[in-house]
Structure formats: C-alpha cells, structure tokens
Amino acid sequence: GGARTGTRGYIAFSSYLDIPVVMGSRSTNIKCKIGGFKGRKLEDEDYIGFRAKRRYLPYYLSRSLDLNEFDQEKVTLRVVMGPQEKMFTKEGRETFLNSEYTVTSEFDRMGCRLEGPFIAYKTTSDIISDGIAFGSVQVPSHGKPIILLADRQTTGGYAKIATVISVDIPKLVQRKTEQKVRFQAVSVEEAQKLLADEMKELNDFRSQIYTPCKEVLDCRLVAKRISALFE
C-alpha cells in the first residue's frame, strides 16, 4: 500500500545478506557505482543470498514503534552552528534561525535544496574547499540553504553556516516537497546527549524485540506441560 507518513520506507532482513565488503561496508554508493549489489540499484530478477542460516525475530510482531514525528507538516531541525557561520552577517544568521524554509523537488541522497529567505553573507560565500560532514548546511551565493546528505561530495567550496544534528536527519529525509522546516541552534554537548538518548532508546527497542511477551511465555508453558504428559 501507499505510505501513510513520510516518504521513505525500509526493509529489514532476519539474516545477513551475501554482499561483498567494499571499503569496510556492504552499502551501495550509486553515484560512484561501487559497493552493495554490483554498485547499482536493485532490478527485477536480481538475486541475493544469505551468508548465514536464517534467523527469526519471533517476538517482533508483538511490539510497536511510534513514528508520529514523521507525520508533521512542519518540523524543527536542530543544528550546531559553524564551521563558517562568521562569514554571514548577524542579520543573515538571524534569518537562518528565525525563518521558515520549504523543501523543494531538488532532493535526493546527495542533498536537499530549500527555498526561503535570503541568508546574507558579509562579502562572499565562497571558501577554499574543505571537508563536508553529514548534515552540513551549505549556503551558495544565491543565499538559499542546501543540506548535504549521505551521498554528498567529500569537499565543497561554499560556506557552511551550520550542521543538522544526527538525530534530526530522519526528520528531514522524510519530508515531502512543499513541506516546511525551521532551524534551532543547540550546543555540541546537547547534540551528543540527544544522540546518546536515541541510542539508548534503540537499544531498549532491540531488547524488547528479543524478549518474549507474556503470550509467548504462556504458550511455551502450555507446550511444555503437554509434552510432559507424553513422556
């Protein structure tokens, strides 16, 4: 069926896919055509085996995960300011943090171009090319932010006013065209705490998946008693 929220879905497998390791990863970089399955998107009739005996997640269906955050028309993306925020005027930085921006159709795994108020820079937004982190917010000469994502280039020559924190990347990538985003500045320490809290939440969820629910335990007890009658 169609998606009820967000724009992207994920498939989870209960075993390990038999895909070669390239540079320490089994993921695919489609732009470079390396990794994954022949360095490309999957097509009809492609076949991928498993590296290990199939494993089951027998308790998974008894759990649920709240994904309501992806159902909001407007979201706030928390950012750590920098590394080139000083290249922008005070008014430009205030515009960035106090304005609403619209997700455009120019949105893929490389980045997301936003439409909205002009972010003023002091003299130029050009810099000597340097490294780009996941979630960097680049502002070219047209003054509109571009958030760089998983398949971003390794270096770039435009000033980066901020970086979207790790835990808020999913909020961005589930946005649809014409939906709105805003930005809120946080400290590095706040971003680290939020990431630690998210990791704990995911680990707790993992534990729930592998913990039998009461119904399963009751069924096991009944099966054990029935088995004992025939011994």
Short mmCIF file of C-alpha atoms in Angstrom, two decimals:
data_model
loop_
_atom_site.label_atom_id
_atom_site.label_comp_id
_atom_site.label_asym_id
_atom_site.label_seq_id
_atom_site.Cartn_x
_atom_site.Cartn_y
_atom_site.Cartn_z
CA GLY A 1 0.00 0.00 0.00
CA GLY A 2 0.89 3.67 -0.05
CA ALA A 3 2.86 5.43 2.65
CA ARG A 4 0.73 6.92 5.44
CA THR A 5 3.57 9.10 6.72
CA GLY A 6 6.96 10.24 5.44
CA THR A 7 8.39 9.48 2.01
CA ARG A 8 10.80 6.57 2.50
CA GLY A 9 10.43 3.05 3.83
CA TYR A 10 12.91 0.39 4.91
CA ILE A 11 13.13 -3.38 4.53
CA ALA A 12 14.65 -5.39 7.37
CA PHE A 13 16.01 -8.92 6.84
CA SER A 14 16.29 -11.51 9.59
CA SER A 15 19.66 -12.74 8.32
CA TYR A 16 22.88 -11.40 6.79
CA LEU A 17 22.89 -10.59 3.07
CA ASP A 18 25.64 -12.17 0.97
CA ILE A 19 27.13 -8.97 -0.43
CA PRO A 20 30.87 -8.30 -0.79
CA VAL A 21 32.59 -5.86 1.56
CA VAL A 22 33.97 -2.74 -0.16
CA MET A 23 35.96 -0.32 1.99
CA GLY A 24 34.58 -1.91 5.15
CA SER A 25 30.92 -1.69 4.14
CA ARG A 26 28.21 -3.61 2.30
CA SER A 27 26.25 -0.45 1.44
CA THR A 28 25.88 0.92 -2.08
CA ASN A 29 27.26 4.21 -3.38
CA ILE A 30 25.23 4.62 -6.54
CA LYS A 31 26.95 7.81 -7.71
CA CYS A 32 30.37 6.09 -7.62
CA LYS A 33 28.89 2.74 -8.74
CA ILE A 34 30.67 0.79 -6.02
CA GLY A 35 29.59 -1.44 -3.14
CA GLY A 36 26.34 -3.20 -2.47
CA PHE A 37 24.97 -5.35 -5.32
CA LYS A 38 27.07 -4.52 -8.40
CA GLY A 39 27.20 -0.88 -7.35
CA ARG A 40 23.70 -0.12 -8.62
CA LYS A 41 20.01 -0.09 -7.71
CA LEU A 42 18.28 -3.44 -7.47
CA GLU A 43 16.40 -4.57 -10.57
CA ASP A 44 13.87 -7.27 -11.44
CA GLU A 45 15.29 -10.80 -11.26
CA ASP A 46 18.26 -9.79 -9.07
CA TYR A 47 19.03 -12.50 -6.53
CA ILE A 48 20.86 -12.02 -3.22
CA GLY A 49 21.53 -14.94 -0.93
CA PHE A 50 22.25 -15.05 2.80
CA ARG A 51 25.65 -15.51 4.44
CA ALA A 52 24.26 -17.39 7.43
CA LYS A 53 21.43 -19.69 8.38
CA ARG A 54 18.17 -17.81 8.51
CA ARG A 55 17.41 -16.17 11.82
CA TYR A 56 13.96 -15.31 13.07
CA LEU A 57 12.60 -12.47 15.18
CA PRO A 58 9.71 -14.41 16.78
CA TYR A 59 8.56 -11.60 19.06
CA TYR A 60 8.77 -8.68 16.64
CA LEU A 61 5.06 -8.56 15.77
CA SER A 62 4.18 -8.11 19.44
CA ARG A 63 5.99 -4.73 19.51
CA SER A 64 5.21 -1.32 18.08
CA LEU A 65 7.22 1.84 17.44
CA ASP A 66 5.74 5.34 17.44
CA LEU A 67 6.67 7.19 14.24
CA ASN A 68 4.27 10.11 14.58
CA GLU A 69 7.15 12.57 14.27
CA PHE A 70 7.21 11.87 10.51
CA ASP A 71 3.58 12.92 10.17
CA GLN A 72 4.11 16.61 10.91
CA GLU A 73 3.69 19.23 8.19
CA LYS A 74 6.34 21.40 9.84
CA VAL A 75 9.44 20.24 11.70
CA THR A 76 12.28 21.96 13.54
CA LEU A 77 15.76 20.76 12.65
CA ARG A 78 18.28 21.30 15.43
CA VAL A 79 21.69 22.43 14.25
CA VAL A 80 25.17 23.07 15.60
CA MET A 81 26.31 26.42 14.20
CA GLY A 82 29.51 26.58 12.12
CA PRO A 83 32.08 25.99 10.88
CA GLN A 84 31.85 29.13 8.70
CA GLU A 85 28.98 30.96 10.43
CA LYS A 86 31.19 34.05 10.88
CA MET A 87 31.14 34.57 7.11
CA PHE A 88 27.46 35.51 7.42
CA THR A 89 26.13 38.77 8.79
CA LYS A 90 24.32 38.88 12.11
CA GLU A 91 21.12 39.51 10.17
CA GLY A 92 21.89 36.55 7.91
CA ARG A 93 22.34 34.22 10.90
CA GLU A 94 19.11 35.51 12.44
CA THR A 95 17.30 34.96 9.15
CA PHE A 96 18.56 31.36 9.06
CA LEU A 97 17.37 30.62 12.61
CA ASN A 98 14.10 32.55 12.56
CA SER A 99 12.69 31.80 9.10
CA GLU A 100 10.65 29.00 7.59
CA TYR A 101 12.07 27.15 4.59
CA THR A 102 10.32 24.96 2.04
CA VAL A 103 11.55 21.57 0.81
CA THR A 104 11.97 21.66 -2.98
CA SER A 105 11.88 18.88 -5.57
CA GLU A 106 15.69 19.04 -5.77
CA PHE A 107 16.03 16.41 -3.06
CA ASP A 108 17.95 13.14 -3.27
CA ARG A 109 20.60 11.17 -1.37
CA MET A 110 23.18 13.83 -2.20
CA GLY A 111 21.31 16.73 -0.64
CA CYS A 112 18.17 18.78 -0.13
CA ARG A 113 17.78 22.28 -1.56
CA LEU A 114 15.49 24.58 0.43
CA GLU A 115 13.58 27.63 -0.73
CA GLY A 116 13.12 30.63 1.54
CA PRO A 117 14.52 33.97 2.72
CA PHE A 118 17.98 35.06 1.56
CA ILE A 119 20.77 34.37 4.08
CA ALA A 120 23.08 37.37 3.86
CA TYR A 121 26.85 36.85 3.89
CA LYS A 122 29.46 39.55 4.61
CA THR A 123 31.46 39.59 1.37
CA THR A 124 31.21 36.18 -0.30
CA SER A 125 30.06 32.66 0.46
CA ASP A 126 32.97 31.13 -1.46
CA ILE A 127 35.71 29.41 0.55
CA ILE A 128 38.74 27.24 -0.17
CA SER A 129 37.21 23.77 -0.49
CA ASP A 130 37.20 21.78 2.73
CA GLY A 131 35.55 18.64 4.11
CA ILE A 132 31.79 18.26 4.34
CA ALA A 133 30.12 16.48 7.25
CA PHE A 134 26.84 14.57 7.04
CA GLY A 135 24.10 17.19 7.50
CA SER A 136 26.22 20.25 6.61
CA VAL A 137 24.13 23.28 5.62
CA GLN A 138 25.85 24.95 2.66
CA VAL A 139 24.84 28.43 1.52
CA PRO A 140 25.94 29.24 -2.07
CA SER A 141 25.92 32.78 -3.50
CA HIS A 142 22.14 32.66 -4.10
CA GLY A 143 21.70 32.67 -0.30
CA LYS A 144 19.42 29.61 -0.04
CA PRO A 145 20.48 26.66 2.17
CA ILE A 146 21.36 23.21 0.83
CA ILE A 147 21.58 20.35 3.36
CA LEU A 148 24.11 17.72 2.30
CA LEU A 149 23.28 14.07 2.96
CA ALA A 150 24.59 10.50 2.61
CA ASP A 151 25.90 10.69 -0.99
CA ARG A 152 27.29 14.23 -0.63
CA GLN A 153 30.58 15.23 -2.22
CA THR A 154 33.61 14.87 0.04
CA THR A 155 34.62 18.55 -0.18
CA GLY A 156 32.89 21.79 -1.09
CA GLY A 157 33.70 25.42 -1.76
CA TYR A 158 30.67 27.15 -0.22
CA ALA A 159 30.45 28.40 3.37
CA LYS A 160 28.63 26.11 5.79
CA ILE A 161 26.53 28.05 8.26
CA ALA A 162 25.58 25.03 10.40
CA THR A 163 25.25 21.25 10.59
CA VAL A 164 21.99 19.36 11.25
CA ILE A 165 22.48 17.09 14.27
CA SER A 166 22.45 13.32 13.72
CA VAL A 167 19.17 12.57 15.46
CA ASP A 168 17.25 15.09 13.31
CA ILE A 169 18.44 13.83 9.89
CA PRO A 170 15.49 11.36 9.71
CA LYS A 171 13.04 14.24 10.22
CA LEU A 172 14.48 15.94 7.16
CA VAL A 173 14.73 12.96 4.83
CA GLN A 174 11.08 12.02 5.46
CA ARG A 175 9.89 15.47 4.33
CA LYS A 176 7.82 15.80 1.18
CA THR A 177 8.09 18.53 -1.45
CA GLU A 178 6.50 21.80 -0.26
CA GLN A 179 6.63 20.82 3.42
CA LYS A 180 8.26 23.31 5.81
CA VAL A 181 11.30 23.19 8.08
CA ARG A 182 12.79 25.58 10.60
CA PHE A 183 16.18 25.60 12.32
CA GLN A 184 17.11 25.79 16.00
CA ALA A 185 20.66 26.16 17.31
CA VAL A 186 21.93 23.76 20.00
CA SER A 187 25.34 23.16 21.52
CA VAL A 188 27.64 20.25 20.68
CA GLU A 189 27.01 18.90 24.20
CA GLU A 190 23.24 18.97 23.66
CA ALA A 191 23.63 17.19 20.32
CA GLN A 192 25.77 14.49 21.94
CA LYS A 193 23.25 13.97 24.75
CA LEU A 194 20.39 13.68 22.26
CA LEU A 195 22.38 11.09 20.29
CA ALA A 196 23.16 9.11 23.47
CA ASP A 197 19.44 9.19 24.43
CA GLU A 198 18.48 7.96 20.95
CA MET A 199 20.99 5.10 21.09
CA LYS A 200 19.57 4.05 24.47
CA GLU A 201 16.03 4.15 23.06
CA LEU A 202 17.06 1.99 20.07
CA ASN A 203 18.90 -0.48 22.31
CA ASP A 204 15.84 -0.71 24.56
CA PHE A 205 13.72 -1.40 21.48
CA ARG A 206 16.18 -4.11 20.40
CA SER A 207 15.85 -5.73 23.83
CA GLN A 208 12.06 -5.66 23.54
CA ILE A 209 12.20 -7.40 20.17
CA TYR A 210 14.22 -10.28 21.61
CA THR A 211 12.24 -10.55 24.87
CA PRO A 212 9.28 -12.97 24.79
CA CYS A 213 5.95 -11.33 25.52
CA LYS A 214 3.58 -12.84 28.12
CA GLU A 215 1.51 -14.61 25.45
CA VAL A 216 4.59 -16.37 24.07
CA LEU A 217 5.74 -17.40 27.55
CA ASP A 218 2.23 -18.74 28.32
CA CYS A 219 2.25 -20.76 25.06
CA ARG A 220 5.67 -22.17 25.88
CA LEU A 221 4.47 -23.20 29.34
CA VAL A 222 1.39 -24.94 27.89
CA ALA A 223 3.51 -26.72 25.27
CA LYS A 224 5.95 -27.88 27.95
CA ARG A 225 3.11 -29.28 30.08
CA ILE A 226 1.57 -31.09 27.09
CA SER A 227 4.97 -32.54 26.19
CA ALA A 228 5.40 -33.80 29.76
CA LEU A 229 2.13 -35.75 29.51
CA PHE A 230 3.59 -37.92 26.74
CA GLU A 231 6.94 -38.61 28.37
#
